[in-house]
XYZ file of C-alpha atoms in Angstrom:
534
model
C -7.769 -2.644 23.557
C -8.354 -6.167 24.874
C -4.898 -7.377 23.761
C -3.220 -4.694 25.896
C -5.379 -5.632 28.885
C -4.439 -9.306 28.518
C -0.750 -8.501 28.067
C -0.693 -6.425 31.265
C -2.482 -9.201 33.165
C -0.003 -11.840 31.948
C 2.941 -9.647 32.947
C 1.432 -9.125 36.422
C 0.818 -12.886 36.793
C 4.442 -13.696 35.939
C 5.735 -11.131 38.438
C 3.453 -12.564 41.134
C 5.185 -15.909 40.506
C 8.629 -14.372 40.887
C 9.363 -14.408 37.150
C 10.386 -11.317 35.221
C 8.163 -11.101 32.106
C 9.519 -10.415 28.622
C 10.051 -6.753 27.741
C 7.029 -7.044 25.483
C 4.394 -9.645 26.254
C 3.122 -10.908 22.913
C -0.624 -11.448 22.589
C -1.644 -12.990 19.271
C -4.683 -14.478 17.613
C -4.315 -18.264 17.314
C -4.199 -19.571 13.762
C -7.047 -21.954 14.613
C -10.239 -20.753 16.284
C -10.554 -23.871 18.452
C -7.465 -22.646 20.312
C -9.365 -19.639 21.601
C -9.562 -15.925 20.824
C -6.081 -14.848 21.993
C -2.870 -16.589 22.981
C 0.482 -15.751 24.554
C 3.846 -17.524 24.660
C 5.090 -15.323 27.522
C 5.439 -18.243 29.957
C 7.376 -20.225 27.362
C 9.604 -17.223 26.612
C 10.316 -16.555 30.325
C 10.756 -20.099 31.636
C 14.345 -20.814 30.576
C 15.720 -17.586 32.019
C 13.816 -18.257 35.251
C 14.904 -21.906 35.411
C 11.317 -23.100 35.361
C 9.460 -25.822 33.464
C 7.601 -23.969 30.674
C 4.387 -25.969 30.830
C 4.243 -25.864 34.631
C 4.848 -22.113 34.561
C 2.127 -21.701 31.912
C -0.323 -23.580 34.160
C 0.548 -21.360 37.115
C 0.011 -18.264 34.943
C -3.329 -19.648 33.749
C -4.404 -20.339 37.351
C -3.456 -16.813 38.395
C -5.359 -15.309 35.479
C -8.433 -17.423 36.182
C -8.743 -15.887 39.649
C -8.027 -12.346 38.427
C -11.583 -11.688 37.185
C -10.392 -10.239 33.876
C -13.047 -8.474 31.780
C -14.576 -10.613 28.992
C -12.446 -13.684 29.839
C -14.497 -16.879 30.126
C -11.705 -19.446 30.202
C -7.908 -19.660 30.368
C -6.161 -22.868 29.358
C -2.700 -24.057 28.425
C -1.621 -25.765 25.222
C 1.496 -27.267 23.676
C 4.847 -26.675 25.359
C 3.655 -23.624 27.295
C 1.133 -21.448 25.497
C -1.656 -19.750 27.444
C -4.925 -19.423 25.490
C -7.871 -17.167 26.282
C -11.507 -17.751 25.404
C -13.562 -14.595 25.578
C -17.237 -13.807 25.879
C -18.877 -12.005 22.923
C -18.865 -8.823 25.009
C -15.296 -8.048 23.925
C -16.505 -7.890 20.349
C -19.406 -5.660 21.378
C -16.745 -3.265 22.685
C -15.135 -3.402 19.228
C -18.434 -2.258 17.704
C -18.560 0.619 20.180
C -14.985 1.604 19.317
C -15.692 1.636 15.582
C -18.739 3.857 16.094
C -16.853 6.213 18.420
C -13.855 6.617 16.109
C -15.788 6.505 12.855
C -14.650 6.265 9.276
C -12.120 9.052 9.746
C -10.255 7.667 12.750
C -10.874 3.939 13.338
C -7.485 2.229 13.466
C -5.612 5.507 13.042
C -2.329 5.667 14.969
C 0.595 8.007 15.513
C 3.107 5.342 14.539
C 4.947 7.817 12.312
C 5.076 10.622 14.853
C 4.799 13.214 12.085
C 7.931 11.956 10.294
C 8.267 13.607 6.889
C 8.267 10.973 4.147
C 8.775 11.490 0.417
C 7.144 8.701 -1.600
C 8.391 8.683 -5.186
C 6.620 6.351 -7.594
C 5.750 5.715 -11.251
C 8.433 8.107 -12.604
C 7.991 6.825 -16.169
C 10.018 8.613 -18.843
C 8.004 11.436 -20.459
C 8.377 10.084 -23.987
C 5.437 7.675 -24.164
C 2.137 7.043 -22.413
C 2.493 5.113 -19.150
C 1.676 1.474 -19.842
C -0.103 -1.173 -17.801
C 3.177 -2.285 -16.236
C 3.580 1.157 -14.685
C 0.137 0.807 -13.104
C 1.435 -1.550 -10.436
C 3.910 0.990 -9.113
C 1.266 3.704 -9.339
C -1.289 1.760 -7.312
C 1.257 0.506 -4.782
C 2.909 3.893 -4.303
C -0.329 5.756 -3.709
C -1.681 3.070 -1.374
C 1.549 3.003 0.630
C 1.258 6.786 0.944
C -2.320 6.364 2.232
C -1.162 3.776 4.781
C 1.576 6.096 6.003
C -0.825 9.034 6.258
C -3.265 7.010 8.379
C -0.440 5.988 10.710
C 0.815 9.457 11.526
C 3.359 10.250 8.815
C 3.618 13.548 6.942
C 3.626 12.287 3.348
C 4.481 13.929 0.038
C 3.912 12.124 -3.281
C 6.475 12.759 -6.006
C 6.896 11.876 -9.685
C 10.435 12.102 -11.109
C 10.676 13.144 -14.750
C 13.739 11.699 -16.475
C 13.493 14.418 -19.118
C 17.180 14.591 -20.096
C 19.339 12.345 -22.224
C 19.407 10.124 -25.286
C 15.898 8.673 -25.007
C 14.303 12.119 -25.019
C 16.354 13.017 -28.093
C 15.238 9.850 -29.896
C 11.626 10.560 -28.955
C 11.865 14.111 -30.341
C 13.483 12.823 -33.527
C 10.703 10.233 -33.896
C 8.038 12.939 -33.568
C 9.793 15.109 -36.133
C 10.110 12.205 -38.572
C 6.428 11.272 -38.282
C 5.501 14.925 -38.774
C 7.386 14.803 -42.078
C 5.693 11.544 -42.987
C 8.905 9.559 -42.550
C 9.932 6.519 -40.521
C 11.496 7.219 -37.100
C 15.278 6.829 -36.872
C 16.979 3.640 -35.779
C 16.285 3.052 -32.067
C 13.455 5.563 -32.337
C 9.882 5.171 -31.095
C 7.457 3.320 -33.373
C 4.216 3.370 -31.386
C 0.980 4.636 -32.893
C 0.935 7.353 -30.234
C 3.981 8.968 -31.915
C 2.022 9.428 -35.143
C -1.025 10.695 -33.254
C 0.971 13.223 -31.271
C 2.990 14.281 -34.320
C -0.290 15.092 -36.087
C -1.171 17.426 -33.189
C 2.231 19.136 -33.163
C 2.334 22.602 -34.808
C 4.628 22.853 -37.809
C 6.876 25.398 -36.120
C 7.100 23.616 -32.756
C 10.338 22.388 -31.229
C 9.785 18.579 -31.198
C 11.712 18.172 -27.943
C 9.934 20.874 -25.961
C 6.509 20.308 -27.467
C 6.854 16.528 -27.234
C 7.932 16.741 -23.614
C 4.959 18.929 -22.701
C 2.580 16.622 -24.602
C 3.835 13.506 -22.849
C 3.752 15.233 -19.474
C 0.111 16.238 -19.972
C -0.659 12.634 -20.859
C 1.020 11.311 -17.708
C -0.726 13.850 -15.490
C -4.140 13.110 -16.968
C -3.630 9.364 -16.609
C -2.653 9.667 -12.941
C -5.714 11.817 -12.305
C -7.890 9.111 -13.863
C -6.306 6.624 -11.454
C -7.217 8.906 -8.575
C -3.609 9.835 -7.832
C -2.551 13.390 -7.104
C 1.165 14.159 -6.912
C 2.456 16.983 -4.760
C 5.566 17.391 -6.916
C 6.492 16.632 -10.522
C 10.282 16.896 -10.365
C 12.284 17.557 -13.539
C 15.784 16.151 -13.975
C 16.558 18.987 -16.381
C 15.836 21.494 -13.616
C 18.919 20.210 -11.811
C 21.053 20.825 -14.880
C 19.700 24.365 -15.196
C 20.209 25.111 -11.484
C 23.675 23.590 -11.349
C 22.541 21.106 -8.686
C 24.269 18.176 -10.409
C 27.603 19.973 -10.597
C 27.214 21.128 -6.988
C 26.518 17.557 -5.896
C 29.716 16.372 -7.581
C 31.662 19.104 -5.785
C 30.087 18.030 -2.496
C 31.140 14.425 -3.092
C 34.696 15.558 -3.917
C 34.831 17.588 -0.716
C 33.800 14.476 1.194
C 36.636 12.507 -0.399
C 34.319 9.855 -1.799
C 35.132 10.265 -5.517
C 38.275 9.703 -7.504
C 39.459 10.174 -11.088
C 40.669 7.268 -13.178
C 41.095 6.688 -16.909
C 39.494 10.050 -17.705
C 36.320 9.277 -15.772
C 35.031 10.300 -12.340
C 34.172 7.451 -9.960
C 32.255 7.080 -6.712
C 33.987 5.020 -4.013
C 30.775 3.055 -3.521
C 32.624 -0.072 -2.335
C 33.376 1.856 0.863
C 29.634 1.801 1.539
C 28.633 -1.763 0.726
C 28.422 -1.772 -3.087
C 30.124 -4.614 -4.964
C 32.193 -2.248 -7.108
C 32.947 1.439 -7.558
C 30.653 3.301 -9.953
C 31.266 5.810 -12.715
C 29.617 9.202 -12.172
C 31.033 11.076 -15.183
C 32.192 9.171 -18.270
C 35.447 9.954 -20.047
C 33.522 11.946 -22.694
C 32.101 14.221 -19.969
C 28.592 12.734 -20.013
C 26.894 11.995 -16.729
C 25.876 8.445 -15.983
C 22.383 7.889 -14.589
C 23.816 7.678 -11.080
C 25.069 11.242 -10.647
C 21.719 12.980 -11.401
C 20.025 10.423 -9.143
C 22.404 11.311 -6.315
C 21.714 15.005 -6.893
C 17.985 14.329 -6.893
C 18.064 12.478 -3.580
C 20.338 15.130 -2.109
C 17.677 17.666 -3.101
C 14.974 15.629 -1.324
C 16.965 15.641 1.905
C 17.551 19.383 1.491
C 13.771 19.831 1.345
C 13.530 18.391 4.842
C 12.386 14.834 4.208
C 13.466 12.368 6.870
C 12.689 9.206 4.892
C 12.857 8.702 1.134
C 10.695 5.836 -0.089
C 11.006 4.930 -3.768
C 8.669 2.468 -5.471
C 10.508 1.150 -8.526
C 9.964 -1.465 -11.197
C 11.717 -4.826 -11.333
C 14.297 -3.558 -13.831
C 15.819 -1.394 -11.076
C 16.662 -4.281 -8.768
C 20.389 -4.167 -9.448
C 20.458 -0.407 -8.887
C 19.422 -0.484 -5.225
C 22.812 -1.196 -3.617
C 24.657 1.505 -5.552
C 22.098 4.202 -4.721
C 22.074 3.299 -1.029
C 25.871 3.463 -1.131
C 25.579 6.909 -2.702
C 23.241 8.033 0.091
C 25.859 6.915 2.619
C 28.518 8.785 0.647
C 26.425 11.939 1.034
C 26.662 11.506 4.794
C 23.186 10.090 5.394
C 22.160 6.855 7.030
C 21.389 4.516 4.099
C 18.307 3.378 6.019
C 16.870 6.838 5.340
C 16.328 5.546 1.804
C 13.926 2.647 1.226
C 13.444 1.167 -2.213
C 10.447 -1.049 -2.811
C 10.857 -3.038 -6.010
C 7.644 -4.216 -7.654
C 7.907 -7.381 -9.694
C 6.726 -7.650 -13.289
C 3.124 -7.784 -14.424
C 1.907 -10.038 -17.216
C -1.376 -9.301 -18.947
C -3.582 -11.910 -20.574
C -6.589 -11.547 -22.828
C -8.525 -14.544 -24.187
C -5.816 -16.736 -22.649
C -3.085 -15.058 -24.710
C -0.281 -12.803 -23.392
C -0.556 -9.075 -24.120
C 2.815 -7.371 -24.853
C 3.916 -4.175 -23.120
C 6.763 -2.661 -25.127
C 6.937 1.109 -24.967
C 9.462 1.365 -27.783
C 7.527 -0.587 -30.396
C 4.135 0.592 -29.250
C 2.893 -2.958 -28.811
C 1.519 -2.199 -25.397
C -1.599 -1.735 -23.317
C -1.552 1.757 -21.858
C -2.981 2.562 -18.455
C -5.613 4.653 -20.233
C -6.712 1.658 -22.293
C -6.930 -0.375 -19.101
C -8.998 2.348 -17.467
C -11.271 2.562 -20.510
C -11.859 -1.186 -20.349
C -12.347 -1.805 -16.618
C -12.304 1.501 -14.726
C -10.060 2.825 -11.983
C -11.533 0.729 -9.153
C -10.844 -2.603 -10.850
C -7.360 -1.504 -11.891
C -6.340 -0.350 -8.436
C -7.838 -3.266 -6.523
C -6.425 -5.874 -8.899
C -2.891 -4.513 -8.795
C -3.010 -4.542 -4.983
C -4.146 -8.142 -4.511
C -0.627 -9.622 -4.386
C 2.586 -8.768 -2.594
C 4.909 -6.621 -4.692
C 7.669 -9.236 -4.471
C 5.654 -11.720 -6.552
C 5.210 -11.636 -10.309
C 1.590 -10.899 -11.171
C -0.591 -12.150 -14.018
C -3.763 -10.194 -14.720
C -6.606 -11.617 -16.774
C -8.194 -8.614 -18.466
C -11.391 -10.555 -19.102
C -11.796 -11.622 -15.481
C -11.474 -8.150 -13.954
C -14.251 -6.781 -16.151
C -16.792 -9.348 -14.920
C -19.580 -8.048 -12.687
C -19.811 -11.261 -10.695
C -19.007 -12.288 -7.142
C -15.933 -14.094 -8.496
C -14.432 -10.688 -9.262
C -12.715 -9.551 -6.010
C -13.365 -5.830 -6.385
C -17.010 -6.415 -7.275
C -17.308 -8.751 -4.271
C -16.022 -6.151 -1.803
C -17.885 -3.203 -3.302
C -21.090 -5.250 -3.318
C -20.699 -5.764 0.445
C -20.612 -1.988 0.956
C -23.575 -1.494 -1.377
C -25.493 -4.207 0.491
C -24.888 -2.437 3.789
C -26.387 0.723 2.340
C -29.268 -1.287 0.865
C -30.084 -2.801 4.272
C -30.155 0.683 5.797
C -32.468 1.979 3.061
C -34.740 -1.035 3.397
C -34.950 -0.556 7.160
C -35.841 3.117 6.787
C -38.461 2.177 4.236
C -40.065 -0.054 6.872
C -39.960 2.617 9.538
C -36.723 1.661 11.326
C -33.990 4.140 12.163
C -30.898 3.328 14.229
C -31.477 4.596 17.775
C -28.507 6.136 19.644
C -25.974 3.435 20.418
C -26.202 3.943 24.172
C -29.857 2.940 23.920
C -29.095 -0.341 22.123
C -28.549 -3.726 23.770
C -25.536 -5.179 21.973
C -25.740 -8.292 24.118
C -28.211 -9.775 21.634
C -25.436 -10.038 19.019
C -24.388 -13.644 19.636
C -24.869 -15.310 16.224
C -21.579 -16.648 14.858
C -22.032 -14.647 11.634
C -22.372 -11.446 13.654
C -19.302 -12.253 15.715
C -17.288 -13.098 12.584
C -17.876 -9.567 11.300
C -16.751 -8.061 14.586
C -13.694 -10.316 14.791
C -12.653 -9.098 11.381
C -13.127 -5.472 12.417
C -11.178 -6.062 15.631
C -8.132 -7.145 13.613
C -7.911 -3.915 11.641
C -5.906 -1.584 13.935
C -3.010 -4.002 14.398
C -3.127 -5.034 10.739
C -3.018 -1.390 9.617
C 0.137 -0.843 11.661
C 1.762 -3.958 10.169
C 0.765 -3.017 6.604
C 2.228 0.469 7.075
C 5.490 -0.781 8.611
C 5.946 -3.399 5.893
C 4.759 -1.101 3.066
C 2.291 -3.871 2.200
C -1.048 -2.677 0.779
C -1.919 -6.256 -0.194
C -2.499 -6.971 3.499
C -5.323 -4.421 3.442
C -6.722 -6.032 0.277
C -6.742 -9.409 2.012
C -8.361 -7.960 5.123
C -11.118 -6.084 3.301
C -11.941 -9.226 1.305
C -12.220 -11.176 4.561
C -14.464 -8.500 6.055
C -16.603 -8.566 2.909
C -16.875 -12.367 3.149
C -17.954 -12.114 6.790
C -20.534 -9.478 5.916
C -21.930 -11.457 2.984
C -22.283 -14.429 5.353
C -24.158 -12.220 7.823
C -26.336 -10.867 5.015
C -27.415 -14.358 3.983
C -27.949 -15.820 7.455
C -29.118 -12.945 9.648
C -32.219 -10.937 8.741
C -32.140 -7.392 10.049
C -35.799 -6.488 9.636
C -38.699 -8.939 9.688
C -41.906 -9.818 11.459
C -40.134 -12.487 13.495
C -37.096 -10.315 14.328
C -37.322 -8.625 17.761
C -36.946 -4.850 17.639
C -33.935 -4.931 19.978
C -32.183 -7.345 17.595
C -33.032 -5.173 14.587
C -31.526 -2.133 16.347
C -28.332 -3.988 17.250
C -27.980 -5.440 13.769
C -28.467 -2.022 12.181
C -25.435 -0.852 14.142
C -23.544 -3.973 13.089
C -24.356 -3.116 9.473
C -23.081 0.424 10.001
C -19.737 -0.624 11.496
C -19.352 -3.150 8.673
C -19.878 -0.331 6.199
C -17.352 1.845 8.024
C -14.718 -0.909 7.910
C -15.322 -1.610 4.235
C -15.136 2.104 3.395
C -11.848 2.494 5.292
C -10.288 -0.520 3.598
C -11.384 0.533 0.131
C -10.144 4.082 0.693
C -6.689 2.820 1.674
C -6.621 1.020 -1.668
C -7.882 4.098 -3.524
C -11.094 2.296 -4.495
C -14.583 3.796 -4.273
C -17.260 2.537 -1.877
C -20.487 2.596 -3.935
C -23.876 3.287 -2.393
C -25.554 0.828 -4.750
C -24.630 -1.567 -7.544
């Protein structure tokens, strides 16, 4: 990779000047194109320790690099207090095209960053007493995309859905079903949604409302996730831990570790010993478990299954729960950094400029299924991945249904479809891509062509960053930029035509193919389809 080549050359230049280079020589893309293709602050970072003037050292580094005959480098210049900027010939981008072709859709940008580390990604985990609503969709899309990022960067990933199928809310749900079956109103604090009446009508007269209702809700959740294109490896039941005694065993384990104490008839976790702001109740004075104890047992079970990192994608209402659970992980004897919790902020829906409520209890909500019926899985997934999870999101349901270039998912998918259309058109006129080693890529010098290749060149490093930061929105941004570059190429650079030399047609056909590969990779990481035509 050109950045590695430049970094090694900068390090060698500093050593030749008697200056020890930084442990890692940073090579970055300047924010502004007029500053060149790549830049390093290595001279600036080394000067103080070496007792040298930063700008003078940068000039000496630039002079040494100029005489080093580096591949692709046309000019080396200094800027600011001591930056060294590189201007490269288009040939470095032609090498990018070759790399994309060689690695293909399956492997371009793929790394072994994770080293096979076993990661459990738990997400959605909505209670099985109502259909998952549009607010849950954000966690669903983020969780699955994060899992895809981790898989492409060398992690061994398992997707998991936790079923909170024990406790008061399940009892109220069952009582609501039973009441609707009798033609009565649900009890106080019961569930009023239309789905309760619909499911009650399906329920056999002799069915146990709790067991039947649980199974009915679970089927609904599984079918909805399948429609979103998400397949879970494990659907984990909280009740299974009660039946197996895992919760009681976990409490015994915590006692043996000396991290719990009894007070006022309740059992407490000494969570303040591990960074929490106060100790937490595990078992109430009436003998009922709090939410925390089953959660500790659940995470203990994940570690017992051999996972090295637990990554939970939770909704905004869990924000205050993070510190206590990480404290509990420490109390179990694990490094709290072995648990990561990614909190997704709230989603607001609008239709016709008016807010759309999402209350599971009252039933005044838009379900994920209704969203999928209205706009389809691709629009849902892409839209929920446009913004960082730490920002509140507002989604205009009218806007994401529009089949116009103002709709981001349509815009990106259209770029992929256009690439396929260009290939079909070329074949229709008797052109097939010759083998790449028979193509002169040196004819690709138009700025629109180079913009596409620059965008593709950024992908491997961006993929690594997106995976490390658990940030699918970075892929969304990148694939939109690649689509914009390709649309610009499409409008300004004809591939086939009477006035287009054959060698340029052949090179551009390969440029179209690597564009398609990049778009397909980006869309796949988002869980969005790459259509052949639109």
